[in-house]
PDB file of C-alpha atoms in Angstrom:
ATOM      1  CA  MET A1098      94.379  99.536 118.274  1.00 39.00           C
ATOM      2  CA  GLY A1099      95.358  95.879 118.715  1.00 41.00           C
ATOM      3  CA  SER A1100      95.758  94.491 122.220  1.00 41.00           C
ATOM      4  CA  ALA A1101      98.694  92.474 123.574  1.00 41.00           C
ATOM      5  CA  GLY A1102      96.415  89.463 123.978  1.00 45.00           C
ATOM      6  CA  ASP A1103      95.604  89.151 120.304  1.00 64.00           C
ATOM      7  CA  GLU A1104      96.712  85.915 118.668  1.00 87.00           C
ATOM      8  CA  PHE A1105      97.860  86.398 115.103  1.00 94.00           C
ATOM      9  CA  THR A1106      98.409  83.813 112.375  1.00 95.00           C
ATOM     10  CA  PRO A1107     101.642  84.171 110.352  1.00 96.00           C
ATOM     11  CA  LEU A1108     101.138  84.744 106.636  1.00 96.00           C
ATOM     12  CA  SER A1109     103.188  81.599 105.973  1.00 95.00           C
ATOM     13  CA  GLN A1110     100.455  79.498 107.648  1.00 95.00           C
ATOM     14  CA  LEU A1111      97.510  80.870 105.678  1.00 94.00           C
ATOM     15  CA  GLU A1112      95.848  78.477 103.245  1.00 91.00           C
ATOM     16  CA  TYR A1113      92.702  78.312 101.163  1.00 91.00           C
ATOM     17  CA  GLY A1114      89.530  78.704 103.205  1.00 82.00           C
ATOM     18  CA  MET A1115      91.185  80.125 106.340  1.00 83.00           C
ATOM     19  CA  ASP A1116      88.703  82.962 106.706  1.00 80.00           C
ATOM     20  CA  LYS A1117      88.324  83.171 110.486  1.00 84.00           C
ATOM     21  CA  CYS A1118      91.879  83.912 111.612  1.00 91.00           C
ATOM     22  CA  LYS A1119      93.579  87.250 112.283  1.00 95.00           C
ATOM     23  CA  VAL A1120      96.884  88.576 110.940  1.00 97.00           C
ATOM     24  CA  ARG A1121      99.182  91.434 111.950  1.00 97.00           C
ATOM     25  CA  VAL A1122     100.686  92.988 108.834  1.00 97.00           C
ATOM     26  CA  ARG A1123     102.190  96.131 107.392  1.00 98.00           C
ATOM     27  CA  VAL A1124     100.869  97.552 104.126  1.00 98.00           C
ATOM     28  CA  SER A1125     104.191  97.876 102.315  1.00 97.00           C
ATOM     29  CA  ARG A1126     102.808  98.959  98.940  1.00 95.00           C
ATOM     30  CA  LEU A1127      99.348 100.074  97.844  1.00 95.00           C
ATOM     31  CA  TRP A1128      98.171 100.637  94.281  1.00 92.00           C
ATOM     32  CA  GLU A1129      95.168 100.528  91.987  1.00 88.00           C
ATOM     33  CA  SER A1130      95.438  97.710  89.425  1.00 83.00           C
ATOM     34  CA  PHE A1131      93.932  98.452  86.040  1.00 76.00           C
ATOM     35  CA  ASN A1132      94.203  97.519  82.401  1.00 69.00           C
ATOM     36  CA  PRO A1133      96.238 100.333  80.755  1.00 63.00           C
ATOM     37  CA  LYS A1134      94.674  99.543  77.381  1.00 64.00           C
ATOM     38  CA  ASP A1135      91.123 100.492  78.369  1.00 68.00           C
ATOM     39  CA  ASP A1136      91.432 101.723  82.013  1.00 69.00           C
ATOM     40  CA  THR A1137      89.360  98.806  83.345  1.00 75.00           C
ATOM     41  CA  LEU A1138      89.828  98.774  87.121  1.00 82.00           C
ATOM     42  CA  PHE A1139      90.715  95.358  88.579  1.00 87.00           C
ATOM     43  CA  GLY A1140      90.888  96.396  92.242  1.00 91.00           C
ATOM     44  CA  LEU A1141      92.924  98.028  94.987  1.00 94.00           C
ATOM     45  CA  ASP A1142      95.995  95.834  95.567  1.00 95.00           C
ATOM     46  CA  CYS A1143      98.542  95.862  98.365  1.00 96.00           C
ATOM     47  CA  LEU A1144     101.642  93.951  99.427  1.00 97.00           C
ATOM     48  CA  LEU A1145     101.432  92.788 103.043  1.00 98.00           C
ATOM     49  CA  ILE A1146     104.417  91.930 105.289  1.00 98.00           C
ATOM     50  CA  ASP A1147     104.261  90.255 108.717  1.00 97.00           C
ATOM     51  CA  ASP A1148     106.678  89.981 111.656  1.00 95.00           C
ATOM     52  CA  GLN A1149     108.486  87.068 110.002  1.00 95.00           C
ATOM     53  CA  GLY A1150     109.154  89.097 106.862  1.00 96.00           C
ATOM     54  CA  LYS A1151     106.769  86.914 104.836  1.00 97.00           C
ATOM     55  CA  THR A1152     104.689  88.583 102.159  1.00 97.00           C
ATOM     56  CA  MET A1153     101.264  88.136 100.576  1.00 97.00           C
ATOM     57  CA  GLN A1154      99.389  90.153  98.003  1.00 96.00           C
ATOM     58  CA  ALA A1155      95.918  91.319  98.979  1.00 96.00           C
ATOM     59  CA  ARG A1156      93.098  92.726  96.875  1.00 96.00           C
ATOM     60  CA  VAL A1157      90.045  94.870  97.499  1.00 95.00           C
ATOM     61  CA  GLU A1158      87.520  94.301  94.709  1.00 94.00           C
ATOM     62  CA  PRO A1159      86.353  97.406  92.762  1.00 93.00           C
ATOM     63  CA  GLY A1160      82.948  97.508  94.459  1.00 92.00           C
ATOM     64  CA  ASP A1161      84.557  97.719  97.927  1.00 93.00           C
ATOM     65  CA  ILE A1162      87.351 100.222  97.210  1.00 93.00           C
ATOM     66  CA  GLU A1163      85.393 103.219  98.506  1.00 93.00           C
ATOM     67  CA  ARG A1164      84.934 101.425 101.836  1.00 93.00           C
ATOM     68  CA  PHE A1165      88.648 100.640 102.344  1.00 95.00           C
ATOM     69  CA  GLU A1166      90.659 103.260 100.442  1.00 90.00           C
ATOM     70  CA  ASP A1167      90.852 105.559 103.490  1.00 93.00           C
ATOM     71  CA  LEU A1168      91.288 102.716 105.997  1.00 94.00           C
ATOM     72  CA  LEU A1169      94.412 101.249 104.376  1.00 97.00           C
ATOM     73  CA  VAL A1170      97.463 103.509 104.331  1.00 97.00           C
ATOM     74  CA  GLU A1171     100.829 102.581 102.879  1.00 96.00           C
ATOM     75  CA  GLY A1172     103.392 101.973 105.639  1.00 96.00           C
ATOM     76  CA  LYS A1173     100.933 101.459 108.497  1.00 97.00           C
ATOM     77  CA  VAL A1174     100.383  98.230 110.471  1.00 97.00           C
ATOM     78  CA  TYR A1175      96.970  96.607 110.870  1.00 97.00           C
ATOM     79  CA  ALA A1176      95.171  93.673 112.391  1.00 97.00           C
ATOM     80  CA  LEU A1177      93.027  92.112 109.661  1.00 97.00           C
ATOM     81  CA  SER A1178      90.303  89.534 110.211  1.00 96.00           C
ATOM     82  CA  ASP A1179      87.318  88.047 108.343  1.00 95.00           C
ATOM     83  CA  PHE A1180      89.159  88.064 105.012  1.00 96.00           C
ATOM     84  CA  HIS A1181      89.187  85.324 102.366  1.00 94.00           C
ATOM     85  CA  VAL A1182      92.244  83.331 101.220  1.00 94.00           C
ATOM     86  CA  ASP A1183      92.317  81.944  97.693  1.00 92.00           C
ATOM     87  CA  SER A1184      94.861  80.793  95.114  1.00 91.00           C
ATOM     88  CA  GLN A1185      97.061  83.497  93.593  1.00 85.00           C
ATOM     89  CA  ARG A1186      95.979  84.933  90.284  1.00 83.00           C
ATOM     90  CA  ASP A1187      97.724  84.017  87.050  1.00 83.00           C
ATOM     91  CA  TYR A1188      98.964  87.518  86.297  1.00 82.00           C
ATOM     92  CA  TYR A1189     100.479  90.673  87.821  1.00 86.00           C
ATOM     93  CA  MET A1190     101.453  89.212  91.192  1.00 92.00           C
ATOM     94  CA  SER A1191     103.917  91.223  93.282  1.00 93.00           C
ATOM     95  CA  CYS A1192     105.277  88.293  95.317  1.00 94.00           C
ATOM     96  CA  SER A1193     105.701  84.543  94.875  1.00 93.00           C
ATOM     97  CA  ASN A1194     103.303  83.492  97.661  1.00 94.00           C
ATOM     98  CA  GLU A1195     100.911  80.882  96.258  1.00 93.00           C
ATOM     99  CA  TRP A1196      97.940  82.476  98.057  1.00 95.00           C
ATOM    100  CA  THR A1197      96.125  85.792  97.738  1.00 95.00           C
ATOM    101  CA  MET A1198      94.125  87.541 100.453  1.00 96.00           C
ATOM    102  CA  TYR A1199      90.807  89.118  99.479  1.00 95.00           C
ATOM    103  CA  ILE A1200      89.693  91.975 101.710  1.00 96.00           C
ATOM    104  CA  ARG A1201      85.913  91.822 101.590  1.00 93.00           C
ATOM    105  CA  ARG A1202      83.087  94.048 102.794  1.00 93.00           C
ATOM    106  CA  GLN A1203      82.951  92.220 106.147  1.00 94.00           C
ATOM    107  CA  THR A1204      86.733  92.346 106.718  1.00 96.00           C
ATOM    108  CA  VAL A1205      87.684  94.093 109.973  1.00 96.00           C
ATOM    109  CA  VAL A1206      90.623  96.512 109.675  1.00 96.00           C
ATOM    110  CA  THR A1207      92.167  97.778 112.929  1.00 96.00           C
ATOM    111  CA  GLU A1208      95.260  99.974 112.976  1.00 96.00           C
ATOM    112  CA  ILE A1209      98.017  98.861 115.362  1.00 95.00           C
ATOM    113  CA  GLU A1210     100.383 101.374 116.960  1.00 92.00           C
ATOM    114  CA  GLY A1211     103.262 100.949 119.385  1.00 87.00           C
ATOM    115  CA  ASP A1212     105.588  97.958 119.042  1.00 86.00           C
ATOM    116  CA  ILE A1213     105.590  97.581 115.255  1.00 91.00           C
ATOM    117  CA  ASP A1214     109.295  98.006 114.422  1.00 92.00           C
ATOM    118  CA  SER A1215     109.704  94.231 114.058  1.00 92.00           C
ATOM    119  CA  ILE A1216     107.720  94.338 110.810  1.00 96.00           C
ATOM    120  CA  PRO A1217     109.859  95.356 107.811  1.00 96.00           C
ATOM    121  CA  LEU A1218     108.881  98.401 105.794  1.00 95.00           C
ATOM    122  CA  HIS A1219     109.710  96.790 102.454  1.00 96.00           C
ATOM    123  CA  SER A1220     110.215  93.423 100.794  1.00 96.00           C
ATOM    124  CA  PHE A1221     111.630  92.718  97.344  1.00 96.00           C
ATOM    125  CA  GLU A1222     112.366  89.674  95.187  1.00 96.00           C
ATOM    126  CA  PHE A1223     115.227  91.108  93.143  1.00 97.00           C
ATOM    127  CA  VAL A1224     116.081  89.573  89.771  1.00 97.00           C
ATOM    128  CA  LYS A1225     119.609  89.779  88.360  1.00 96.00           C
ATOM    129  CA  PHE A1226     119.884  91.726  85.109  1.00 97.00           C
ATOM    130  CA  LYS A1227     121.258  88.684  83.282  1.00 95.00           C
ATOM    131  CA  ASP A1228     118.133  86.688  84.170  1.00 96.00           C
ATOM    132  CA  LEU A1229     115.602  89.251  82.947  1.00 96.00           C
ATOM    133  CA  ARG A1230     115.395  87.632  79.503  1.00 93.00           C
ATOM    134  CA  TYR A1231     113.451  84.779  81.103  1.00 93.00           C
ATOM    135  CA  ARG A1232     110.822  87.256  82.329  1.00 93.00           C
ATOM    136  CA  CYS A1233     110.208  88.815  78.908  1.00 92.00           C
ATOM    137  CA  ASP A1234     106.442  89.095  78.221  1.00 88.00           C
ATOM    138  CA  ASP A1235     105.707  86.956  81.294  1.00 89.00           C
ATOM    139  CA  ASN A1236     103.549  89.028  83.658  1.00 84.00           C
ATOM    140  CA  SER A1237     102.519  86.213  85.976  1.00 91.00           C
ATOM    141  CA  LEU A1238     105.022  87.526  88.548  1.00 93.00           C
ATOM    142  CA  LEU A1239     106.092  91.155  88.337  1.00 93.00           C
ATOM    143  CA  THR A1240     109.796  91.957  88.529  1.00 96.00           C
ATOM    144  CA  ASP A1241     111.879  93.822  91.124  1.00 97.00           C
ATOM    145  CA  VAL A1242     115.302  95.208  90.161  1.00 98.00           C
ATOM    146  CA  LEU A1243     117.978  97.200  91.979  1.00 98.00           C
ATOM    147  CA  GLY A1244     120.523  99.463  90.326  1.00 97.00           C
ATOM    148  CA  HIS A1245     122.580 102.641  90.309  1.00 97.00           C
ATOM    149  CA  ILE A1246     120.774 105.363  88.337  1.00 97.00           C
ATOM    150  CA  VAL A1247     123.059 106.573  85.543  1.00 96.00           C
ATOM    151  CA  TYR A1248     120.566 108.453  83.375  1.00 95.00           C
ATOM    152  CA  VAL A1249     117.179 110.134  83.810  1.00 95.00           C
ATOM    153  CA  GLY A1250     115.388 111.559  80.778  1.00 94.00           C
ATOM    154  CA  GLU A1251     112.971 114.454  80.753  1.00 92.00           C
ATOM    155  CA  LEU A1252     109.300 113.920  81.470  1.00 93.00           C
ATOM    156  CA  GLU A1253     107.486 113.378  78.172  1.00 92.00           C
ATOM    157  CA  GLU A1254     103.856 113.224  77.090  1.00 91.00           C
ATOM    158  CA  VAL A1255     102.847 110.407  74.761  1.00 87.00           C
ATOM    159  CA  SER A1256      99.560 109.402  73.197  1.00 82.00           C
ATOM    160  CA  LYS A1257      98.324 105.967  74.201  1.00 74.00           C
ATOM    161  CA  LYS A1258      94.901 104.625  73.212  1.00 69.00           C
ATOM    162  CA  SER A1259      93.428 108.106  72.607  1.00 69.00           C
ATOM    163  CA  ARG A1260      94.721 109.538  75.890  1.00 78.00           C
ATOM    164  CA  ILE A1261      97.839 111.437  76.913  1.00 84.00           C
ATOM    165  CA  ILE A1262     100.089 110.001  79.609  1.00 86.00           C
ATOM    166  CA  GLU A1263     103.447 111.086  81.022  1.00 91.00           C
ATOM    167  CA  ILE A1264     106.489 108.830  80.778  1.00 93.00           C
ATOM    168  CA  CYS A1265     110.069 108.988  81.986  1.00 95.00           C
ATOM    169  CA  ASN A1266     112.900 106.910  80.532  1.00 96.00           C
ATOM    170  CA  ALA A1267     115.822 106.089  82.811  1.00 96.00           C
ATOM    171  CA  ARG A1268     118.814 103.774  82.842  1.00 97.00           C
ATOM    172  CA  ILE A1269     120.330 101.875  85.750  1.00 97.00           C
ATOM    173  CA  ARG A1270     123.513  99.823  86.142  1.00 97.00           C
ATOM    174  CA  ASP A1271     124.281  96.830  88.358  1.00 96.00           C
ATOM    175  CA  LEU A1272     127.526  96.001  90.197  1.00 95.00           C
ATOM    176  CA  ARG A1273     128.828  94.118  87.158  1.00 95.00           C
ATOM    177  CA  GLY A1274     128.336  97.115  84.895  1.00 95.00           C
ATOM    178  CA  ARG A1275     125.297  95.750  83.068  1.00 96.00           C
ATOM    179  CA  ALA A1276     122.896  98.483  81.966  1.00 97.00           C
ATOM    180  CA  LEU A1277     119.116  98.297  81.987  1.00 97.00           C
ATOM    181  CA  SER A1278     116.575 100.719  80.516  1.00 97.00           C
ATOM    182  CA  VAL A1279     113.534 101.514  82.650  1.00 97.00           C
ATOM    183  CA  THR A1280     110.347 103.291  81.578  1.00 95.00           C
ATOM    184  CA  LEU A1281     107.976 104.728  84.163  1.00 94.00           C
ATOM    185  CA  PHE A1282     104.405 105.856  83.471  1.00 89.00           C
ATOM    186  CA  GLY A1283     101.876 108.299  84.894  1.00 86.00           C
ATOM    187  CA  ASP A1284     102.153 109.530  88.466  1.00 88.00           C
ATOM    188  CA  VAL A1285     105.125 107.233  89.089  1.00 91.00           C
ATOM    189  CA  ALA A1286     107.005 108.902  86.237  1.00 93.00           C
ATOM    190  CA  SER A1287     106.253 112.451  87.393  1.00 93.00           C
ATOM    191  CA  GLY A1288     107.054 111.654  91.032  1.00 93.00           C
ATOM    192  CA  PHE A1289     110.346 109.980  90.118  1.00 95.00           C
ATOM    193  CA  THR A1290     111.385 112.886  87.879  1.00 94.00           C
ATOM    194  CA  GLU A1291     110.603 115.387  90.628  1.00 93.00           C
ATOM    195  CA  ASP A1292     112.587 113.404  93.202  1.00 93.00           C
ATOM    196  CA  MET A1293     115.627 113.198  90.933  1.00 93.00           C
ATOM    197  CA  LEU A1294     115.471 116.923  90.166  1.00 91.00           C
ATOM    198  CA  GLU A1295     115.477 117.685  93.893  1.00 91.00           C
ATOM    199  CA  LYS A1296     118.541 115.476  94.409  1.00 90.00           C
ATOM    200  CA  GLY A1297     120.448 117.184  91.612  1.00 86.00           C
ATOM    201  CA  GLN A1298     122.497 115.940  88.677  1.00 80.00           C
ATOM    202  CA  ASP A1299     125.559 115.132  90.797  1.00 86.00           C
ATOM    203  CA  ALA A1300     123.673 112.890  93.233  1.00 89.00           C
ATOM    204  CA  SER A1301     124.615 109.212  93.325  1.00 94.00           C
ATOM    205  CA  VAL A1302     121.349 107.296  93.726  1.00 95.00           C
ATOM    206  CA  VAL A1303     120.677 103.585  94.033  1.00 96.00           C
ATOM    207  CA  ALA A1304     117.005 102.712  93.533  1.00 96.00           C
ATOM    208  CA  ALA A1305     114.718  99.723  93.767  1.00 97.00           C
ATOM    209  CA  PHE A1306     112.125  99.451  90.998  1.00 97.00           C
ATOM    210  CA  ALA A1307     109.336  97.107  92.096  1.00 95.00           C
ATOM    211  CA  GLY A1308     106.395  95.550  90.281  1.00 92.00           C
ATOM    212  CA  MET A1309     107.834  95.994  86.784  1.00 93.00           C
ATOM    213  CA  SER A1310     106.941  94.271  83.511  1.00 91.00           C
ATOM    214  CA  VAL A1311     109.800  93.041  81.305  1.00 93.00           C
TER     215      VAL A1311
END
């Protein structure tokens, strides 16, 4: 548990080579990044948020996932030190920060409890529906959208590269009445379908879809 005397560096001040400082951050999202074409695992990625609401993507390399997968929990707040800061990757980034944090074998992860309400639970960089055409086939920065759910299809099984995966097709609408089709895959699809079934057909639901490809 972090002490009151700890001095933390804001994410906005991190730059290349700053490996000896300490940050206080919330793990807002946590996911395994992989190539869906051949299931090649890239690493365990997470979106970090600090007290100022600034964000940075962090990665645990495949060889270190077993060491950190139980230490990092989505929604919890940690003090992190002895990490490495490098330039952001050219693809599949969840925020527009120019730097990426690499959580390495020697990185110290300490959970912080108590006064953590100042750190937001979520952060999004929403794109207007009318601007999505400029993101088509550009996966350098993944896309966040917000909309009123107007249709949810049934969970389906499809064959993809000699394996069966579940998908769910949905449709959302923005305040101007523009409609957008959304396709979810795998566990995200099944979890979303289950949540919507629990809410019922008459429920009015507004949802944020984060980290999407256009």
